[in-house]
Tab-separated table of C-alpha atoms and ligand atoms in Angstrom:
chain	number	residue	atom	x	y	z
R	1	UNK	CA	31.490	-15.605	-28.918
R	2	UNK	CA	31.537	-11.935	-27.591
R	3	UNK	CA	31.582	-9.519	-30.054
R	4	UNK	CA	33.613	-6.371	-29.667
R	5	UNK	CA	33.744	-3.359	-32.011
R	6	UNK	CA	37.313	-2.972	-32.988
R	7	UNK	CA	39.255	0.167	-31.966
R	8	UNK	CA	42.017	1.913	-34.145
R	9	UNK	CA	43.660	4.545	-32.313
R	10	UNK	CA	46.135	6.782	-33.664
R	11	UNK	CA	48.764	8.184	-30.940
R	12	UNK	CA	50.250	11.514	-32.312
R	13	UNK	CA	52.828	11.222	-29.674
R	14	UNK	CA	55.127	14.684	-29.515
R	15	UNK	CA	54.482	15.643	-33.117
R	16	UNK	CA	52.519	17.945	-34.941
R	17	UNK	CA	52.244	21.885	-35.260
R	18	UNK	CA	48.460	23.557	-35.770
R	19	UNK	CA	49.102	23.711	-39.325
R	20	UNK	CA	49.913	20.328	-40.388
R	21	UNK	CA	47.880	18.785	-37.404
R	22	UNK	CA	44.657	20.478	-38.507
R	23	UNK	CA	45.332	19.117	-41.988
R	24	UNK	CA	45.547	15.610	-40.660
R	25	UNK	CA	42.497	15.941	-38.664
R	26	UNK	CA	40.431	17.334	-41.422
R	27	UNK	CA	41.626	14.706	-43.828
R	28	UNK	CA	40.490	12.158	-41.618
R	29	UNK	CA	37.248	13.823	-40.618
R	30	UNK	CA	36.584	14.013	-44.539
R	31	UNK	CA	37.328	10.745	-45.263
R	32	UNK	CA	34.707	9.825	-42.269
R	33	UNK	CA	31.979	11.462	-43.126
R	34	UNK	CA	32.058	10.797	-47.212
R	35	UNK	CA	32.357	7.266	-46.185
R	36	UNK	CA	29.115	7.488	-44.334
R	37	UNK	CA	27.656	4.250	-43.213
R	38	UNK	CA	30.267	2.428	-45.288
R	39	UNK	CA	32.887	3.298	-42.971
R	40	UNK	CA	35.786	1.477	-41.246
R	41	UNK	CA	34.421	-1.334	-39.206
R	42	UNK	CA	35.883	0.041	-35.887
R	43	UNK	CA	36.082	2.840	-33.805
R	44	UNK	CA	38.472	5.680	-34.752
R	45	UNK	CA	40.106	7.630	-31.861
R	46	UNK	CA	43.312	9.936	-32.436
R	47	UNK	CA	45.172	11.272	-29.547
R	48	UNK	CA	47.101	14.577	-30.374
R	49	UNK	CA	49.544	16.330	-28.086
R	50	UNK	CA	47.811	18.421	-25.494
R	51	UNK	CA	48.512	21.207	-27.192
R	52	UNK	CA	46.233	20.266	-29.985
R	53	UNK	CA	43.395	18.963	-28.377
R	54	UNK	CA	41.198	21.818	-28.732
R	55	UNK	CA	42.162	22.499	-32.269
R	56	UNK	CA	41.690	19.195	-33.303
R	57	UNK	CA	38.641	18.169	-31.510
R	58	UNK	CA	37.134	20.932	-33.186
R	59	UNK	CA	38.046	19.921	-36.577
R	60	UNK	CA	36.453	16.364	-35.818
R	61	UNK	CA	33.195	17.146	-34.019
R	62	UNK	CA	30.351	15.386	-35.867
R	63	UNK	CA	32.622	12.965	-37.759
R	64	UNK	CA	32.451	9.946	-35.494
R	65	UNK	CA	36.172	10.113	-34.947
R	66	UNK	CA	36.848	10.327	-31.240
R	67	UNK	CA	39.339	12.615	-29.259
R	68	UNK	CA	41.788	10.951	-26.452
R	69	UNK	CA	44.723	12.223	-24.406
R	70	UNK	CA	48.206	10.545	-24.442
R	71	UNK	CA	48.914	10.770	-20.366
R	72	UNK	CA	47.209	12.439	-17.540
R	73	UNK	CA	47.983	12.971	-13.688
R	74	UNK	CA	46.183	10.948	-11.462
R	75	UNK	CA	44.628	14.113	-9.192
R	76	UNK	CA	41.617	16.676	-10.655
R	77	UNK	CA	43.474	19.656	-9.935
R	78	UNK	CA	46.609	21.039	-8.033
R	79	UNK	CA	50.128	21.906	-7.549
R	80	UNK	CA	51.517	19.512	-10.241
R	81	UNK	CA	53.512	22.118	-12.744
R	82	UNK	CA	53.347	20.943	-16.402
R	83	UNK	CA	50.838	17.905	-15.567
R	84	UNK	CA	47.166	17.627	-16.813
R	85	UNK	CA	43.984	15.901	-14.970
R	86	UNK	CA	41.842	13.597	-16.377
R	87	UNK	CA	39.109	16.488	-15.750
R	88	UNK	CA	40.843	18.785	-18.273
R	89	UNK	CA	41.360	16.215	-20.816
R	90	UNK	CA	37.521	15.540	-20.561
R	91	UNK	CA	36.926	19.080	-20.506
R	92	UNK	CA	38.002	19.631	-24.093
R	93	UNK	CA	36.004	16.762	-25.472
R	94	UNK	CA	38.586	13.866	-24.570
R	95	UNK	CA	36.426	10.558	-23.920
R	96	UNK	CA	39.887	8.471	-23.720
R	97	UNK	CA	43.286	8.358	-22.570
R	98	UNK	CA	46.464	6.294	-22.956
R	99	UNK	CA	48.012	5.552	-19.718
R	100	UNK	CA	51.011	3.570	-19.108
R	101	UNK	CA	52.962	3.911	-22.734
R	102	UNK	CA	56.329	2.253	-22.514
R	103	UNK	CA	57.470	5.594	-23.534
R	104	UNK	CA	56.252	6.938	-20.318
R	105	UNK	CA	57.337	3.645	-17.904
R	106	UNK	CA	60.658	3.666	-19.578
R	107	UNK	CA	61.303	7.465	-20.464
R	108	UNK	CA	59.684	9.104	-17.038
R	109	UNK	CA	59.586	6.240	-14.323
R	110	UNK	CA	55.943	5.594	-14.200
R	111	UNK	CA	55.473	2.025	-12.666
R	112	UNK	CA	52.289	0.087	-12.544
R	113	UNK	CA	51.237	1.454	-8.931
R	114	UNK	CA	51.562	5.132	-10.650
R	115	UNK	CA	49.492	3.788	-13.757
R	116	UNK	CA	46.905	2.435	-11.707
R	117	UNK	CA	46.069	5.475	-9.752
R	118	UNK	CA	46.029	7.566	-13.172
R	119	UNK	CA	43.628	4.665	-14.179
R	120	UNK	CA	41.311	5.523	-11.027
R	121	UNK	CA	41.838	9.426	-11.987
R	122	UNK	CA	40.785	8.871	-15.470
R	123	UNK	CA	37.609	7.036	-14.834
R	124	UNK	CA	36.771	9.489	-12.202
R	125	UNK	CA	36.513	12.086	-15.028
R	126	UNK	CA	34.679	9.460	-17.239
R	127	UNK	CA	37.173	8.593	-19.600
R	128	UNK	CA	38.103	5.533	-21.113
R	129	UNK	CA	41.435	4.214	-20.486
R	130	UNK	CA	43.945	2.470	-22.879
R	131	UNK	CA	46.430	0.484	-20.705
R	132	UNK	CA	49.247	-0.344	-22.237
R	133	UNK	CA	51.191	-3.457	-21.205
R	134	UNK	CA	54.385	-4.798	-23.061
R	135	UNK	CA	57.738	-6.715	-22.665
R	136	UNK	CA	61.115	-5.790	-23.483
R	137	UNK	CA	63.403	-7.770	-26.192
R	138	UNK	CA	65.366	-9.173	-23.120
R	139	UNK	CA	62.362	-10.179	-21.622
R	140	UNK	CA	60.959	-11.947	-24.672
R	141	UNK	CA	64.006	-13.776	-24.993
R	142	UNK	CA	64.196	-14.552	-21.508
R	143	UNK	CA	60.561	-16.631	-22.086
R	144	UNK	CA	59.240	-14.093	-19.416
R	145	UNK	CA	57.014	-12.191	-21.536
R	146	UNK	CA	53.319	-13.682	-20.644
R	147	UNK	CA	54.461	-13.346	-16.681
R	148	UNK	CA	55.959	-9.581	-17.247
R	149	UNK	CA	52.486	-8.926	-18.881
R	150	UNK	CA	50.346	-10.656	-16.364
R	151	UNK	CA	52.446	-8.751	-13.441
R	152	UNK	CA	51.610	-5.502	-15.166
R	153	UNK	CA	48.041	-6.134	-15.752
R	154	UNK	CA	47.615	-7.321	-11.891
R	155	UNK	CA	49.346	-4.284	-10.397
R	156	UNK	CA	47.858	-1.715	-12.383
R	157	UNK	CA	44.547	-2.592	-13.562
R	158	UNK	CA	42.078	-1.666	-10.874
R	159	UNK	CA	39.849	-4.753	-9.690
R	160	UNK	CA	36.681	-2.977	-10.731
R	161	UNK	CA	37.398	-2.632	-14.535
R	162	UNK	CA	34.372	-2.716	-16.391
R	163	UNK	CA	34.547	-3.509	-20.268
R	164	UNK	CA	33.202	0.044	-21.366
R	165	UNK	CA	36.157	1.973	-19.244
R	166	UNK	CA	38.917	-0.056	-20.281
R	167	UNK	CA	41.099	-1.091	-23.278
R	168	UNK	CA	44.333	-3.174	-22.747
R	169	UNK	CA	46.965	-2.607	-25.611
R	170	UNK	CA	49.805	-5.154	-25.971
R	171	UNK	CA	52.606	-3.212	-27.161
R	172	UNK	CA	55.892	-5.018	-27.332
R	173	UNK	CA	58.260	-2.692	-26.268
R	174	UNK	CA	60.684	-3.819	-28.691
R	175	UNK	CA	58.279	-3.406	-31.352
R	176	UNK	CA	57.241	0.233	-30.908
R	177	UNK	CA	59.020	2.676	-33.579
R	178	UNK	CA	61.074	0.169	-34.743
R	179	UNK	CA	59.391	-1.053	-37.615
R	180	UNK	CA	59.534	-4.767	-36.010
R	181	UNK	CA	56.418	-6.635	-35.271
R	182	UNK	CA	55.610	-9.371	-33.424
R	183	UNK	CA	54.838	-12.730	-35.196
R	184	UNK	CA	51.054	-13.488	-35.949
R	185	UNK	CA	51.373	-16.343	-33.724
R	186	UNK	CA	52.941	-14.538	-30.601
R	187	UNK	CA	50.568	-11.671	-30.796
R	188	UNK	CA	47.332	-14.333	-30.839
R	189	UNK	CA	49.105	-16.035	-28.006
R	190	UNK	CA	49.719	-13.211	-26.009
R	191	UNK	CA	46.284	-11.715	-26.593
R	192	UNK	CA	44.733	-15.305	-25.526
R	193	UNK	CA	46.920	-15.252	-22.467
R	194	UNK	CA	45.568	-11.522	-21.366
R	195	UNK	CA	42.135	-12.700	-22.150
R	196	UNK	CA	42.139	-15.062	-19.368
R	197	UNK	CA	42.460	-12.372	-17.244
R	198	UNK	CA	39.957	-9.859	-18.380
R	199	UNK	CA	35.898	-9.859	-18.766
R	200	UNK	CA	34.987	-11.061	-21.860
R	201	UNK	CA	33.883	-7.806	-23.251
R	202	UNK	CA	37.387	-5.784	-22.682
R	203	UNK	CA	38.789	-5.157	-25.870
R	204	UNK	CA	42.331	-5.591	-26.303
R	205	UNK	CA	44.235	-3.897	-28.988
R	206	UNK	CA	47.800	-4.299	-30.297
R	207	UNK	CA	50.355	-1.783	-30.872
R	208	UNK	CA	53.750	-2.060	-32.208
R	209	UNK	CA	54.655	-0.626	-35.817
R	210	UNK	CA	51.331	-1.415	-37.331
R	211	UNK	CA	51.116	-0.324	-40.791
R	212	UNK	CA	49.445	-0.383	-43.982
R	213	UNK	CA	50.768	-3.542	-45.343
R	214	UNK	CA	50.328	-5.531	-42.058
R	215	UNK	CA	47.219	-4.150	-40.948
R	216	UNK	CA	45.006	-6.725	-42.622
R	217	UNK	CA	46.530	-9.753	-41.129
R	218	UNK	CA	47.215	-8.357	-37.446
R	219	UNK	CA	43.504	-7.181	-37.204
R	220	UNK	CA	42.040	-10.483	-38.779
R	221	UNK	CA	43.198	-12.240	-35.707
R	222	UNK	CA	40.084	-12.977	-33.676
R	223	UNK	CA	41.584	-11.791	-30.288
R	224	UNK	CA	42.532	-8.699	-31.622
R	225	UNK	CA	40.251	-6.048	-31.189
R	226	UNK	CA	41.687	-3.120	-32.756
R	227	UNK	CA	45.418	-1.434	-32.781
R	228	UNK	CA	47.322	1.337	-31.436
R	229	UNK	CA	49.265	3.206	-34.043
R	230	UNK	CA	51.778	5.430	-33.538
R	231	UNK	CA	53.958	6.333	-36.664
R	232	UNK	CA	51.297	5.428	-39.237
R	233	UNK	CA	48.888	7.062	-37.628
R	234	UNK	CA	50.354	10.502	-38.671
R	235	UNK	CA	49.400	10.234	-42.516
R	236	UNK	CA	45.669	10.128	-43.197
R	237	UNK	CA	45.842	7.727	-45.833
R	238	UNK	CA	47.868	5.201	-43.999
R	239	UNK	CA	45.812	5.619	-40.732
R	240	UNK	CA	42.602	5.635	-43.062
R	241	UNK	CA	43.921	2.243	-44.669
R	242	UNK	CA	44.866	0.857	-41.213
R	243	UNK	CA	41.156	1.569	-40.008
R	244	UNK	CA	39.557	0.080	-42.965
R	245	UNK	CA	41.477	-3.032	-42.744
R	246	UNK	CA	38.984	-4.070	-40.078
R	247	UNK	CA	36.601	-6.368	-40.454
R	248	UNK	CA	32.904	-5.256	-39.451
R	249	UNK	CA	31.533	-7.077	-36.433
R	250	UNK	CA	28.816	-8.848	-38.914
R	251	UNK	CA	31.751	-10.137	-40.962
R	252	UNK	CA	33.169	-11.400	-37.375
R	253	UNK	CA	29.897	-12.492	-36.168
R	254	UNK	CA	29.411	-14.472	-39.485
R	255	UNK	CA	32.693	-16.092	-39.167
M	301	PEP	C1	52.670	3.646	-30.029
M	301	PEP	O1	53.168	4.590	-29.961
M	301	PEP	O2	51.985	3.040	-29.059
M	301	PEP	C2	53.251	2.810	-30.991
M	301	PEP	C3	52.772	1.439	-31.333
M	301	PEP	O3	53.654	3.192	-32.402
M	301	PEP	P1	54.546	2.615	-33.692
M	301	PEP	O4	53.213	2.276	-34.247
M	301	PEP	O5	55.228	3.812	-34.375
M	301	PEP	O6	55.233	1.448	-33.490
């Protein structure tokens, strides 16, 4: 069985000013540093708003927590008012970027073709992409969830994806920020369906109202390689508890 290090990523969305976000970043960095080799059995990533990348990046340096952006333009530079290029994210220390989040797809009209171009741009800048896919409530109820996800993957994921440069986040749209989570059976089934379309080493993480109470059971599923966490990532203790819910690679290998 392929052993994949789990990834727990915090999507801070459009939340945070310098003072509270600095406190959050410092609290996480402190926990990581004092945990040392007894730290969580996963990779930790925070994705603050663009205005806070430099501040947060400075505060987590040396802690082992990675920094990511929440979106980027496909181009390296140019006349794109308000946009941020992948190179700009890399320049401030980002190693990751979230792309195709449902709040971008539904709130900003981003389609799979645009997401595809953004992924290529992110790879050009050396960023690992967290590609979000997910079905709406109506699509799930219509029984088309797997087809929708397969289509999003086929249209947005470049064919030459390599495991280190791509993480897929399965995020049912109806579970994001609602307090609703997919059942463990539905998560396992969808992750298994996605797995058939990806290289064995590519991580598939789950997102949708993950919290300290449900993290252990979700992250304990064999096909779940981590979590993309929105609301609960804004509280250091909650995010840390979620991260600590990851079984270590050794535990996974040992069965
Ligand atoms: C998200 O923003 O990707 C997300 C899953 O949010 P939440 O955890 O709040 O549902």
